PDB file of C-alpha atoms in Angstrom:
ATOM      1  CA  MET N   1      18.161 -22.069  -8.004  1.00 46.00           C
ATOM      2  CA  SER N   2      16.693 -24.069 -10.873  1.00 50.00           C
ATOM      3  CA  ILE N   3      13.320 -24.894  -9.315  1.00 73.00           C
ATOM      4  CA  LYS N   4      10.848 -23.366 -11.792  1.00 92.00           C
ATOM      5  CA  VAL N   5       7.987 -22.905  -9.341  1.00 97.00           C
ATOM      6  CA  LEU N   6      10.277 -20.953  -7.019  1.00 97.00           C
ATOM      7  CA  ASP N   7      10.326 -18.044  -9.488  1.00 98.00           C
ATOM      8  CA  GLY N   8       6.688 -17.180  -8.919  1.00 98.00           C
ATOM      9  CA  ILE N   9       6.265 -18.371  -5.333  1.00 98.00           C
ATOM     10  CA  MET N  10       9.342 -16.584  -4.022  1.00 98.00           C
ATOM     11  CA  GLY N  11       8.435 -13.566  -6.134  1.00 98.00           C
ATOM     12  CA  LEU N  12       5.057 -13.477  -4.410  1.00 98.00           C
ATOM     13  CA  ALA N  13       6.471 -14.042  -0.906  1.00 98.00           C
ATOM     14  CA  VAL N  14       9.133 -11.350  -1.197  1.00 98.00           C
ATOM     15  CA  GLY N  15       6.608  -8.834  -2.548  1.00 98.00           C
ATOM     16  CA  ASP N  16       4.238  -9.688   0.275  1.00 98.00           C
ATOM     17  CA  ALA N  17       6.913  -9.282   2.977  1.00 97.00           C
ATOM     18  CA  PHE N  18       8.178  -6.033   1.468  1.00 97.00           C
ATOM     19  CA  GLY N  19       4.638  -4.635   1.488  1.00 97.00           C
ATOM     20  CA  VAL N  20       3.496  -5.773   4.962  1.00 96.00           C
ATOM     21  CA  PRO N  21       4.903  -2.793   6.937  1.00 96.00           C
ATOM     22  CA  TYR N  22       3.106  -0.296   4.697  1.00 96.00           C
ATOM     23  CA  GLU N  23      -0.327  -1.936   4.662  1.00 94.00           C
ATOM     24  CA  PHE N  24      -3.269   0.484   5.041  1.00 93.00           C
ATOM     25  CA  MET N  25      -1.036   3.546   4.681  1.00 94.00           C
ATOM     26  CA  ALA N  26      -2.105   6.350   2.363  1.00 95.00           C
ATOM     27  CA  ARG N  27      -0.052   6.725  -0.805  1.00 96.00           C
ATOM     28  CA  GLU N  28       1.382  10.064   0.304  1.00 95.00           C
ATOM     29  CA  LYS N  29       2.606   8.630   3.617  1.00 96.00           C
ATOM     30  CA  VAL N  30       4.218   5.599   1.980  1.00 95.00           C
ATOM     31  CA  LYS N  31       6.170   7.862  -0.356  1.00 94.00           C
ATOM     32  CA  LYS N  32       7.590   9.749   2.613  1.00 94.00           C
ATOM     33  CA  ILE N  33       8.819   6.740   4.571  1.00 94.00           C
ATOM     34  CA  ILE N  34       9.394   3.870   2.125  1.00 93.00           C
ATOM     35  CA  SER N  35      12.828   2.255   2.142  1.00 92.00           C
ATOM     36  CA  LYS N  36      14.633   0.242  -0.519  1.00 94.00           C
ATOM     37  CA  GLU N  37      15.370  -2.309   2.201  1.00 93.00           C
ATOM     38  CA  MET N  38      13.057  -4.784   3.909  1.00 93.00           C
ATOM     39  CA  THR N  39      11.559  -3.247   7.024  1.00 92.00           C
ATOM     40  CA  GLY N  40       9.307  -4.361   9.854  1.00 88.00           C
ATOM     41  CA  ALA N  41       6.687  -3.017  12.271  1.00 86.00           C
ATOM     42  CA  GLY N  42       3.704  -1.334  10.580  1.00 81.00           C
ATOM     43  CA  VAL N  43       0.096  -1.890  11.594  1.00 81.00           C
ATOM     44  CA  HIS N  44       0.770  -5.568  12.352  1.00 83.00           C
ATOM     45  CA  ASN N  45       4.037  -4.829  14.223  1.00 87.00           C
ATOM     46  CA  GLN N  46       5.858  -7.710  12.555  1.00 90.00           C
ATOM     47  CA  PRO N  47       9.627  -8.341  12.345  1.00 95.00           C
ATOM     48  CA  VAL N  48      11.539  -7.554   9.174  1.00 96.00           C
ATOM     49  CA  GLY N  49      10.819  -9.983   6.338  1.00 96.00           C
ATOM     50  CA  THR N  50       7.524 -11.342   7.676  1.00 97.00           C
ATOM     51  CA  TRP N  51       5.056 -12.505   5.048  1.00 96.00           C
ATOM     52  CA  SER N  52       1.314 -12.508   5.546  1.00 96.00           C
ATOM     53  CA  ASP N  53      -1.815 -14.441   4.614  1.00 96.00           C
ATOM     54  CA  ASP N  54      -1.109 -13.863   0.918  1.00 97.00           C
ATOM     55  CA  THR N  55       1.907 -16.156   1.011  1.00 98.00           C
ATOM     56  CA  SER N  56       0.499 -18.529   3.631  1.00 98.00           C
ATOM     57  CA  LEU N  57      -2.622 -19.335   1.616  1.00 98.00           C
ATOM     58  CA  THR N  58      -0.567 -19.641  -1.566  1.00 98.00           C
ATOM     59  CA  LEU N  59       1.646 -22.201   0.158  1.00 98.00           C
ATOM     60  CA  CYS N  60      -1.434 -24.027   1.464  1.00 98.00           C
ATOM     61  CA  LEU N  61      -2.708 -24.371  -2.089  1.00 98.00           C
ATOM     62  CA  LEU N  62       0.632 -25.358  -3.613  1.00 98.00           C
ATOM     63  CA  ASP N  63       1.363 -27.936  -0.916  1.00 98.00           C
ATOM     64  CA  ASN N  64      -2.047 -29.591  -1.224  1.00 98.00           C
ATOM     65  CA  LEU N  65      -2.656 -29.358  -4.968  1.00 97.00           C
ATOM     66  CA  ASP N  66      -2.743 -32.694  -6.783  1.00 96.00           C
ATOM     67  CA  ARG N  67      -3.500 -33.712 -10.362  1.00 95.00           C
ATOM     68  CA  LYS N  68      -7.070 -34.386  -9.230  1.00 96.00           C
ATOM     69  CA  PRO N  69      -7.745 -31.536  -6.808  1.00 96.00           C
ATOM     70  CA  ASP N  70      -8.999 -32.529  -3.364  1.00 97.00           C
ATOM     71  CA  TYR N  71     -10.952 -29.526  -2.117  1.00 98.00           C
ATOM     72  CA  TYR N  72     -11.350 -30.955   1.370  1.00 98.00           C
ATOM     73  CA  LYS N  73      -7.593 -31.298   1.636  1.00 98.00           C
ATOM     74  CA  ILE N  74      -7.057 -27.721   0.476  1.00 98.00           C
ATOM     75  CA  MET N  75      -9.705 -26.257   2.784  1.00 98.00           C
ATOM     76  CA  HIS N  76      -8.334 -28.267   5.692  1.00 98.00           C
ATOM     77  CA  SER N  77      -4.928 -26.670   5.110  1.00 98.00           C
ATOM     78  CA  PHE N  78      -6.564 -23.234   5.189  1.00 98.00           C
ATOM     79  CA  ALA N  79      -8.145 -24.139   8.525  1.00 98.00           C
ATOM     80  CA  ARG N  80      -4.821 -25.397   9.929  1.00 97.00           C
ATOM     81  CA  TRP N  81      -3.176 -22.135   8.917  1.00 97.00           C
ATOM     82  CA  TYR N  82      -5.875 -20.079  10.591  1.00 97.00           C
ATOM     83  CA  GLU N  83      -6.205 -22.157  13.756  1.00 96.00           C
ATOM     84  CA  THR N  84      -2.644 -23.366  14.405  1.00 96.00           C
ATOM     85  CA  GLY N  85      -0.316 -21.078  12.445  1.00 96.00           C
ATOM     86  CA  GLU N  86       0.885 -23.714  10.007  1.00 96.00           C
ATOM     87  CA  TYR N  87       2.221 -22.285   6.705  1.00 97.00           C
ATOM     88  CA  THR N  88       3.279 -19.024   8.366  1.00 97.00           C
ATOM     89  CA  ALA N  89       6.498 -17.046   8.702  1.00 95.00           C
ATOM     90  CA  ASN N  90       6.510 -17.059  12.479  1.00 93.00           C
ATOM     91  CA  GLY N  91       4.058 -19.678  13.730  1.00 92.00           C
ATOM     92  CA  ARG N  92       0.879 -17.645  13.881  1.00 89.00           C
ATOM     93  CA  CYS N  93      -1.780 -16.154  11.646  1.00 90.00           C
ATOM     94  CA  PHE N  94      -1.773 -12.386  12.182  1.00 87.00           C
ATOM     95  CA  ASP N  95      -3.849 -11.246   9.194  1.00 85.00           C
ATOM     96  CA  ILE N  96      -6.951 -12.668   7.529  1.00 92.00           C
ATOM     97  CA  GLY N  97      -9.656 -11.222   5.303  1.00 93.00           C
ATOM     98  CA  SER N  98     -13.228 -11.348   6.548  1.00 95.00           C
ATOM     99  CA  THR N  99     -14.502 -13.326   3.535  1.00 97.00           C
ATOM    100  CA  THR N 100     -11.752 -15.920   3.935  1.00 97.00           C
ATOM    101  CA  ARG N 101     -12.464 -16.218   7.658  1.00 97.00           C
ATOM    102  CA  TYR N 102     -16.156 -16.680   6.880  1.00 97.00           C
ATOM    103  CA  ALA N 103     -15.356 -19.498   4.424  1.00 98.00           C
ATOM    104  CA  ILE N 104     -13.074 -21.292   6.874  1.00 98.00           C
ATOM    105  CA  ARG N 105     -15.692 -21.064   9.618  1.00 98.00           C
ATOM    106  CA  ARG N 106     -18.279 -22.517   7.266  1.00 98.00           C
ATOM    107  CA  TYR N 107     -15.943 -25.386   6.416  1.00 98.00           C
ATOM    108  CA  GLU N 108     -15.328 -26.053  10.095  1.00 97.00           C
ATOM    109  CA  SER N 109     -19.088 -26.140  10.661  1.00 97.00           C
ATOM    110  CA  GLY N 110     -19.465 -28.968   8.136  1.00 97.00           C
ATOM    111  CA  ILE N 111     -20.223 -27.126   4.883  1.00 98.00           C
ATOM    112  CA  VAL N 112     -18.703 -28.838   1.831  1.00 98.00           C
ATOM    113  CA  PRO N 113     -15.659 -26.906   0.492  1.00 98.00           C
ATOM    114  CA  LEU N 114     -17.154 -25.689  -2.781  1.00 98.00           C
ATOM    115  CA  LYS N 115     -20.125 -24.218  -0.912  1.00 97.00           C
ATOM    116  CA  CYS N 116     -17.988 -22.310   1.597  1.00 98.00           C
ATOM    117  CA  GLY N 117     -17.156 -19.218  -0.450  1.00 97.00           C
ATOM    118  CA  SER N 118     -19.362 -16.145  -0.480  1.00 96.00           C
ATOM    119  CA  ARG N 119     -21.408 -15.481  -3.607  1.00 97.00           C
ATOM    120  CA  SER N 120     -22.265 -11.914  -2.667  1.00 96.00           C
ATOM    121  CA  ILE N 121     -21.131  -9.022  -4.858  1.00 96.00           C
ATOM    122  CA  SER N 122     -20.057  -7.230  -1.683  1.00 94.00           C
ATOM    123  CA  ASN N 123     -17.517  -9.958  -0.924  1.00 95.00           C
ATOM    124  CA  ASN N 124     -15.183  -9.471  -3.879  1.00 97.00           C
ATOM    125  CA  GLY N 125     -12.035  -8.743  -1.942  1.00 97.00           C
ATOM    126  CA  ASN N 126      -8.712  -9.979  -3.284  1.00 97.00           C
ATOM    127  CA  GLY N 127      -8.554 -13.074  -1.066  1.00 97.00           C
ATOM    128  CA  SER N 128      -8.732 -15.690  -3.809  1.00 98.00           C
ATOM    129  CA  LEU N 129      -6.684 -13.749  -6.365  1.00 98.00           C
ATOM    130  CA  MET N 130      -3.804 -13.380  -3.921  1.00 98.00           C
ATOM    131  CA  ARG N 131      -3.418 -17.179  -3.575  1.00 98.00           C
ATOM    132  CA  ILE N 132      -4.330 -18.397  -7.091  1.00 98.00           C
ATOM    133  CA  LEU N 133      -0.728 -18.409  -8.413  1.00 98.00           C
ATOM    134  CA  PRO N 134      -0.164 -22.186  -7.954  1.00 98.00           C
ATOM    135  CA  ILE N 135      -2.842 -22.849 -10.573  1.00 98.00           C
ATOM    136  CA  ILE N 136      -0.446 -21.409 -13.167  1.00 98.00           C
ATOM    137  CA  TYR N 137       1.970 -24.192 -12.252  1.00 97.00           C
ATOM    138  CA  TYR N 138      -0.856 -26.735 -12.095  1.00 97.00           C
ATOM    139  CA  PHE N 139      -1.553 -26.166 -15.781  1.00 97.00           C
ATOM    140  CA  ASP N 140       2.163 -26.190 -16.562  1.00 95.00           C
ATOM    141  CA  LYS N 141       2.606 -29.553 -14.834  1.00 95.00           C
ATOM    142  CA  TYR N 142      -0.599 -31.463 -15.504  1.00 95.00           C
ATOM    143  CA  LYS N 143      -2.390 -30.128 -18.589  1.00 92.00           C
ATOM    144  CA  THR N 144      -2.115 -27.523 -21.314  1.00 94.00           C
ATOM    145  CA  PHE N 145      -4.406 -24.601 -20.527  1.00 96.00           C
ATOM    146  CA  ARG N 146      -7.213 -23.876 -22.968  1.00 96.00           C
ATOM    147  CA  LEU N 147      -9.651 -20.997 -22.759  1.00 95.00           C
ATOM    148  CA  CYS N 148     -12.617 -23.306 -22.342  1.00 97.00           C
ATOM    149  CA  ALA N 149     -15.272 -24.063 -19.748  1.00 96.00           C
ATOM    150  CA  SER N 150     -13.522 -27.099 -18.245  1.00 97.00           C
ATOM    151  CA  ASP N 151     -10.180 -25.357 -17.642  1.00 98.00           C
ATOM    152  CA  LEU N 152     -11.764 -22.144 -16.404  1.00 98.00           C
ATOM    153  CA  ASN N 153     -13.884 -24.227 -14.071  1.00 98.00           C
ATOM    154  CA  ILE N 154     -10.707 -25.427 -12.327  1.00 98.00           C
ATOM    155  CA  ILE N 155      -9.772 -21.812 -11.621  1.00 98.00           C
ATOM    156  CA  HIS N 156     -13.303 -20.982 -10.488  1.00 98.00           C
ATOM    157  CA  LYS N 157     -13.463 -23.866  -8.050  1.00 98.00           C
ATOM    158  CA  MET N 158     -10.185 -22.807  -6.475  1.00 98.00           C
ATOM    159  CA  SER N 159     -11.522 -19.284  -6.073  1.00 98.00           C
ATOM    160  CA  ALA N 160     -14.921 -20.481  -4.836  1.00 98.00           C
ATOM    161  CA  LEU N 161     -13.397 -22.072  -1.757  1.00 98.00           C
ATOM    162  CA  THR N 162     -13.484 -18.533  -0.353  1.00 98.00           C
ATOM    163  CA  HIS N 163     -14.718 -16.165  -3.084  1.00 98.00           C
ATOM    164  CA  ALA N 164     -17.475 -17.468  -5.348  1.00 98.00           C
ATOM    165  CA  HIS N 165     -18.725 -14.403  -7.226  1.00 98.00           C
ATOM    166  CA  PRO N 166     -18.101 -14.012 -10.994  1.00 98.00           C
ATOM    167  CA  ILE N 167     -16.022 -10.860 -10.471  1.00 98.00           C
ATOM    168  CA  SER N 168     -13.488 -12.861  -8.466  1.00 98.00           C
ATOM    169  CA  PHE N 169     -13.616 -15.652 -11.045  1.00 98.00           C
ATOM    170  CA  ILE N 170     -12.820 -13.282 -13.920  1.00 98.00           C
ATOM    171  CA  ALA N 171      -9.949 -11.654 -12.017  1.00 98.00           C
ATOM    172  CA  CYS N 172      -8.426 -15.056 -11.286  1.00 98.00           C
ATOM    173  CA  ASP N 173      -8.934 -16.141 -14.921  1.00 98.00           C
ATOM    174  CA  ILE N 174      -7.027 -13.150 -16.271  1.00 98.00           C
ATOM    175  CA  TYR N 175      -4.238 -13.532 -13.718  1.00 98.00           C
ATOM    176  CA  VAL N 176      -3.760 -17.242 -14.346  1.00 98.00           C
ATOM    177  CA  TYR N 177      -3.840 -16.841 -18.127  1.00 98.00           C
ATOM    178  CA  LEU N 178      -1.369 -13.951 -17.957  1.00 98.00           C
ATOM    179  CA  GLY N 179       0.944 -16.016 -15.752  1.00 98.00           C
ATOM    180  CA  ILE N 180       0.792 -18.929 -18.188  1.00 97.00           C
ATOM    181  CA  LEU N 181       1.667 -16.639 -21.089  1.00 97.00           C
ATOM    182  CA  LEU N 182       4.638 -15.193 -19.181  1.00 97.00           C
ATOM    183  CA  LEU N 183       5.759 -18.664 -18.137  1.00 96.00           C
ATOM    184  CA  ASN N 184       5.846 -19.570 -21.820  1.00 95.00           C
ATOM    185  CA  GLY N 185       8.011 -16.616 -22.774  1.00 95.00           C
ATOM    186  CA  HIS N 186       5.480 -14.117 -24.116  1.00 96.00           C
ATOM    187  CA  VAL N 187       6.380 -10.431 -24.204  1.00 94.00           C
ATOM    188  CA  LEU N 188       4.958  -8.587 -21.200  1.00 92.00           C
ATOM    189  CA  ASP N 189       2.880  -5.873 -22.894  1.00 87.00           C
ATOM    190  CA  THR N 190       1.289  -8.157 -25.457  1.00 93.00           C
ATOM    191  CA  ALA N 191       0.697 -10.856 -22.818  1.00 96.00           C
ATOM    192  CA  CYS N 192      -1.275  -8.417 -20.654  1.00 94.00           C
ATOM    193  CA  GLU N 193      -3.414  -7.395 -23.609  1.00 93.00           C
ATOM    194  CA  GLU N 194      -3.935 -10.969 -24.762  1.00 95.00           C
ATOM    195  CA  ALA N 195      -4.885 -12.263 -21.312  1.00 96.00           C
ATOM    196  CA  ALA N 196      -7.478  -9.582 -20.678  1.00 95.00           C
ATOM    197  CA  GLU N 197      -8.920  -9.402 -24.178  1.00 95.00           C
ATOM    198  CA  SER N 198      -9.079 -13.175 -24.590  1.00 97.00           C
ATOM    199  CA  VAL N 199     -10.863 -13.806 -21.299  1.00 97.00           C
ATOM    200  CA  ILE N 200     -13.278 -10.920 -21.846  1.00 97.00           C
ATOM    201  CA  GLY N 201     -13.890 -12.022 -25.431  1.00 96.00           C
ATOM    202  CA  TYR N 202     -14.522 -15.590 -24.347  1.00 97.00           C
ATOM    203  CA  TYR N 203     -17.217 -14.614 -21.881  1.00 97.00           C
ATOM    204  CA  TYR N 204     -18.883 -12.257 -24.332  1.00 96.00           C
ATOM    205  CA  SER N 205     -18.981 -15.090 -26.864  1.00 95.00           C
ATOM    206  CA  GLN N 206     -20.596 -17.339 -24.265  1.00 95.00           C
ATOM    207  CA  GLY N 207     -23.088 -14.671 -23.221  1.00 94.00           C
ATOM    208  CA  ILE N 208     -22.198 -14.943 -19.527  1.00 94.00           C
ATOM    209  CA  TYR N 209     -20.783 -12.529 -16.938  1.00 96.00           C
ATOM    210  CA  ASN N 210     -21.405  -9.680 -19.410  1.00 94.00           C
ATOM    211  CA  GLU N 211     -22.446  -7.224 -16.698  1.00 95.00           C
ATOM    212  CA  TRP N 212     -19.073  -7.569 -14.940  1.00 96.00           C
ATOM    213  CA  LEU N 213     -16.668  -7.585 -17.876  1.00 96.00           C
ATOM    214  CA  LYS N 214     -16.428  -3.848 -18.475  1.00 94.00           C
ATOM    215  CA  GLU N 215     -14.532  -3.389 -15.209  1.00 94.00           C
ATOM    216  CA  PHE N 216     -11.623  -5.383 -16.624  1.00 96.00           C
ATOM    217  CA  ALA N 217     -11.410  -3.717 -20.038  1.00 92.00           C
ATOM    218  CA  VAL N 218      -8.728  -1.208 -18.954  1.00 94.00           C
ATOM    219  CA  ILE N 219      -6.156  -3.980 -18.467  1.00 93.00           C
ATOM    220  CA  GLY N 220      -5.472  -4.087 -22.181  1.00 85.00           C
ATOM    221  CA  CYS N 221      -4.419  -0.421 -22.256  1.00 87.00           C
ATOM    222  CA  LEU N 222      -2.765   0.168 -18.871  1.00 91.00           C
ATOM    223  CA  ARG N 223       0.320   1.669 -20.506  1.00 87.00           C
ATOM    224  CA  GLU N 224      -1.755   4.815 -20.969  1.00 87.00           C
ATOM    225  CA  TYR N 225      -2.594   5.092 -17.266  1.00 94.00           C
ATOM    226  CA  LYS N 226      -0.716   7.203 -14.735  1.00 94.00           C
ATOM    227  CA  GLU N 227      -0.271   6.471 -11.048  1.00 95.00           C
ATOM    228  CA  ASP N 228      -3.125   8.806 -10.125  1.00 95.00           C
ATOM    229  CA  ASP N 229      -5.478   6.712 -12.277  1.00 95.00           C
ATOM    230  CA  ILE N 230      -4.710   3.536 -10.311  1.00 97.00           C
ATOM    231  CA  LYS N 231      -6.564   2.441  -7.186  1.00 96.00           C
ATOM    232  CA  SER N 232      -4.871   0.025  -4.782  1.00 94.00           C
ATOM    233  CA  SER N 233      -7.758  -1.034  -2.584  1.00 94.00           C
ATOM    234  CA  GLY N 234      -8.606  -4.561  -1.478  1.00 95.00           C
ATOM    235  CA  TYR N 235     -11.333  -4.812  -4.132  1.00 98.00           C
ATOM    236  CA  VAL N 236     -10.229  -7.620  -6.423  1.00 98.00           C
ATOM    237  CA  VAL N 237     -10.493  -5.607  -9.663  1.00 98.00           C
ATOM    238  CA  ASP N 238      -8.498  -2.712  -8.189  1.00 98.00           C
ATOM    239  CA  SER N 239      -5.839  -5.114  -6.894  1.00 98.00           C
ATOM    240  CA  LEU N 240      -5.476  -6.912 -10.227  1.00 98.00           C
ATOM    241  CA  ILE N 241      -5.234  -3.669 -12.189  1.00 98.00           C
ATOM    242  CA  ALA N 242      -2.758  -2.158  -9.704  1.00 98.00           C
ATOM    243  CA  ALA N 243      -0.555  -5.257  -9.803  1.00 98.00           C
ATOM    244  CA  ILE N 244      -0.469  -5.455 -13.603  1.00 98.00           C
ATOM    245  CA  TRP N 245       0.133  -1.691 -13.858  1.00 97.00           C
ATOM    246  CA  SER N 246       3.060  -2.048 -11.445  1.00 97.00           C
ATOM    247  CA  LEU N 247       4.507  -4.835 -13.565  1.00 97.00           C
ATOM    248  CA  ILE N 248       4.198  -3.231 -16.992  1.00 96.00           C
ATOM    249  CA  ASN N 249       5.778  -0.022 -15.700  1.00 95.00           C
ATOM    250  CA  SER N 250       8.834  -1.915 -14.486  1.00 95.00           C
ATOM    251  CA  LYS N 251      12.193  -2.849 -15.927  1.00 96.00           C
ATOM    252  CA  SER N 252      13.051  -5.288 -13.131  1.00 98.00           C
ATOM    253  CA  TYR N 253      11.537  -7.379 -10.365  1.00 98.00           C
ATOM    254  CA  GLU N 254      12.550  -4.706  -7.849  1.00 98.00           C
ATOM    255  CA  ASP N 255      10.800  -2.004  -9.883  1.00 97.00           C
ATOM    256  CA  SER N 256       7.593  -4.036  -9.908  1.00 98.00           C
ATOM    257  CA  ILE N 257       7.489  -4.342  -6.127  1.00 98.00           C
ATOM    258  CA  TRP N 258       8.495  -0.742  -5.595  1.00 97.00           C
ATOM    259  CA  ASN N 259       5.721   0.444  -7.916  1.00 97.00           C
ATOM    260  CA  ALA N 260       3.139  -1.726  -6.158  1.00 98.00           C
ATOM    261  CA  VAL N 261       4.010  -0.637  -2.631  1.00 97.00           C
ATOM    262  CA  MET N 262       4.280   3.029  -3.599  1.00 97.00           C
ATOM    263  CA  LEU N 263       0.567   2.899  -4.465  1.00 98.00           C
ATOM    264  CA  GLY N 264      -0.237   2.551  -0.757  1.00 96.00           C
ATOM    265  CA  ASN N 265      -3.311   0.986   0.883  1.00 94.00           C
ATOM    266  CA  ASP N 266      -3.334  -2.817   0.368  1.00 95.00           C
ATOM    267  CA  THR N 267       0.408  -2.842  -0.182  1.00 97.00           C
ATOM    268  CA  ASP N 268       1.218  -6.408   0.827  1.00 96.00           C
ATOM    269  CA  THR N 269      -1.408  -7.998  -1.384  1.00 98.00           C
ATOM    270  CA  VAL N 270      -0.876  -5.816  -4.443  1.00 98.00           C
ATOM    271  CA  ALA N 271       2.883  -6.413  -4.147  1.00 98.00           C
ATOM    272  CA  ALA N 272       2.295 -10.159  -3.704  1.00 98.00           C
ATOM    273  CA  ILE N 273       0.049 -10.343  -6.773  1.00 98.00           C
ATOM    274  CA  ALA N 274       2.530  -8.291  -8.808  1.00 98.00           C
ATOM    275  CA  GLY N 275       5.469 -10.176  -7.324  1.00 98.00           C
ATOM    276  CA  GLY N 276       4.183 -13.549  -8.422  1.00 98.00           C
ATOM    277  CA  LEU N 277       4.003 -12.421 -12.037  1.00 98.00           C
ATOM    278  CA  ALA N 278       7.280 -10.484 -11.797  1.00 98.00           C
ATOM    279  CA  GLY N 279       8.985 -13.564 -10.404  1.00 98.00           C
ATOM    280  CA  ILE N 280       7.773 -15.612 -13.357  1.00 98.00           C
ATOM    281  CA  TYR N 281       8.762 -12.926 -15.843  1.00 97.00           C
ATOM    282  CA  TYR N 282      12.173 -11.898 -14.466  1.00 97.00           C
ATOM    283  CA  GLY N 283      13.107 -15.138 -12.668  1.00 96.00           C
ATOM    284  CA  TYR N 284      14.240 -16.009  -9.162  1.00 96.00           C
ATOM    285  CA  GLU N 285      17.812 -14.888  -9.841  1.00 96.00           C
ATOM    286  CA  LYS N 286      16.597 -11.332 -10.461  1.00 97.00           C
ATOM    287  CA  ILE N 287      14.956 -10.997  -7.040  1.00 98.00           C
ATOM    288  CA  PRO N 288      17.315  -8.845  -4.935  1.00 97.00           C
ATOM    289  CA  ASP N 289      19.572 -11.024  -2.784  1.00 97.00           C
ATOM    290  CA  ARG N 290      19.199  -8.656   0.159  1.00 97.00           C
ATOM    291  CA  TRP N 291      15.426  -9.078   0.120  1.00 98.00           C
ATOM    292  CA  ILE N 292      15.652 -12.857  -0.010  1.00 97.00           C
ATOM    293  CA  ARG N 293      18.257 -12.793   2.781  1.00 96.00           C
ATOM    294  CA  ASP N 294      15.866 -10.867   5.029  1.00 97.00           C
ATOM    295  CA  LEU N 295      12.845 -13.069   4.255  1.00 97.00           C
ATOM    296  CA  ARG N 296      11.741 -15.012   7.330  1.00 96.00           C
ATOM    297  CA  ASN N 297      11.370 -18.791   7.164  1.00 96.00           C
ATOM    298  CA  LYS N 298      12.457 -18.842   3.518  1.00 97.00           C
ATOM    299  CA  GLU N 299      13.762 -22.396   3.814  1.00 97.00           C
ATOM    300  CA  TYR N 300      10.182 -23.518   4.449  1.00 97.00           C
ATOM    301  CA  ILE N 301       9.019 -21.828   1.240  1.00 98.00           C
ATOM    302  CA  VAL N 302      11.819 -23.511  -0.703  1.00 97.00           C
ATOM    303  CA  SER N 303      10.931 -26.911   0.775  1.00 97.00           C
ATOM    304  CA  ILE N 304       7.305 -26.654  -0.355  1.00 97.00           C
ATOM    305  CA  CYS N 305       8.440 -25.633  -3.844  1.00 97.00           C
ATOM    306  CA  GLN N 306      10.848 -28.580  -3.963  1.00 96.00           C
ATOM    307  CA  LYS N 307       8.049 -30.909  -2.869  1.00 96.00           C
ATOM    308  CA  TRP N 308       5.874 -29.621  -5.715  1.00 96.00           C
ATOM    309  CA  GLU N 309       8.640 -30.112  -8.277  1.00 93.00           C
ATOM    310  CA  ASN N 310       9.093 -33.681  -7.103  1.00 92.00           C
ATOM    311  CA  LYS N 311       5.411 -34.674  -7.223  1.00 87.00           C
TER     312      LYS N 311
END
């Protein structure tokens, strides 16, 4: 297909669905049972090819993202997903992070969208990073991205709908910038270094977020890290590092997803985060046909991507 946005969105959805059956499993157990084919069951007992909240919330954002973002519209789509099962693979929400649930409940109670996200350091799960991919395409469609306060503020507001701490902001900044570089044809290794070093350097130059930046410094040298050095927890920094590590140690889209899921633990989200970037880098046509064939409700994903392209 020639729909540009489908590269990243389908890359994310396939990675998510491939990882769902292995979620919360220890690395050693995953290595014993993992298959090269899409599987089902797992802790959520879902059919083969079922994608989770990672893809659902990404589709919510993509489907409701306009040139001038309407945060009420976006948050309302999150609430519809949670309450009615819209934007899902099978008509129901079966997985949601506690911080995201908290934000949706606050929205439903009348809190304005940009005040819904948690600002606590203890609420830096990967819930905003896993759905931030459409912002890469937002900048591609509507404005050239610059590493400046106004453009970063767009990313931060999208994160703050659910996750409003600087650690989540920085993770989303690096991911979006890396995706933009890959979308524009940059070489993978140098793009990873540039994204991390540029974002970190920007904040140091501004004298803000300094206390959090050191956690992200390893991204520029992940080639030196082995699997045992990588954590794959739901903490947003761990998830970002694990996803980028999985990508830079790959030679194909399939390798990227395999690497991510083999890390165990938060397999669906790490594979979704990696899959979005891998989809951009390798392209839709390089996603294994057998995985796309097994993906549930894929026509719905394609329709939302087509709608975005036609906006």
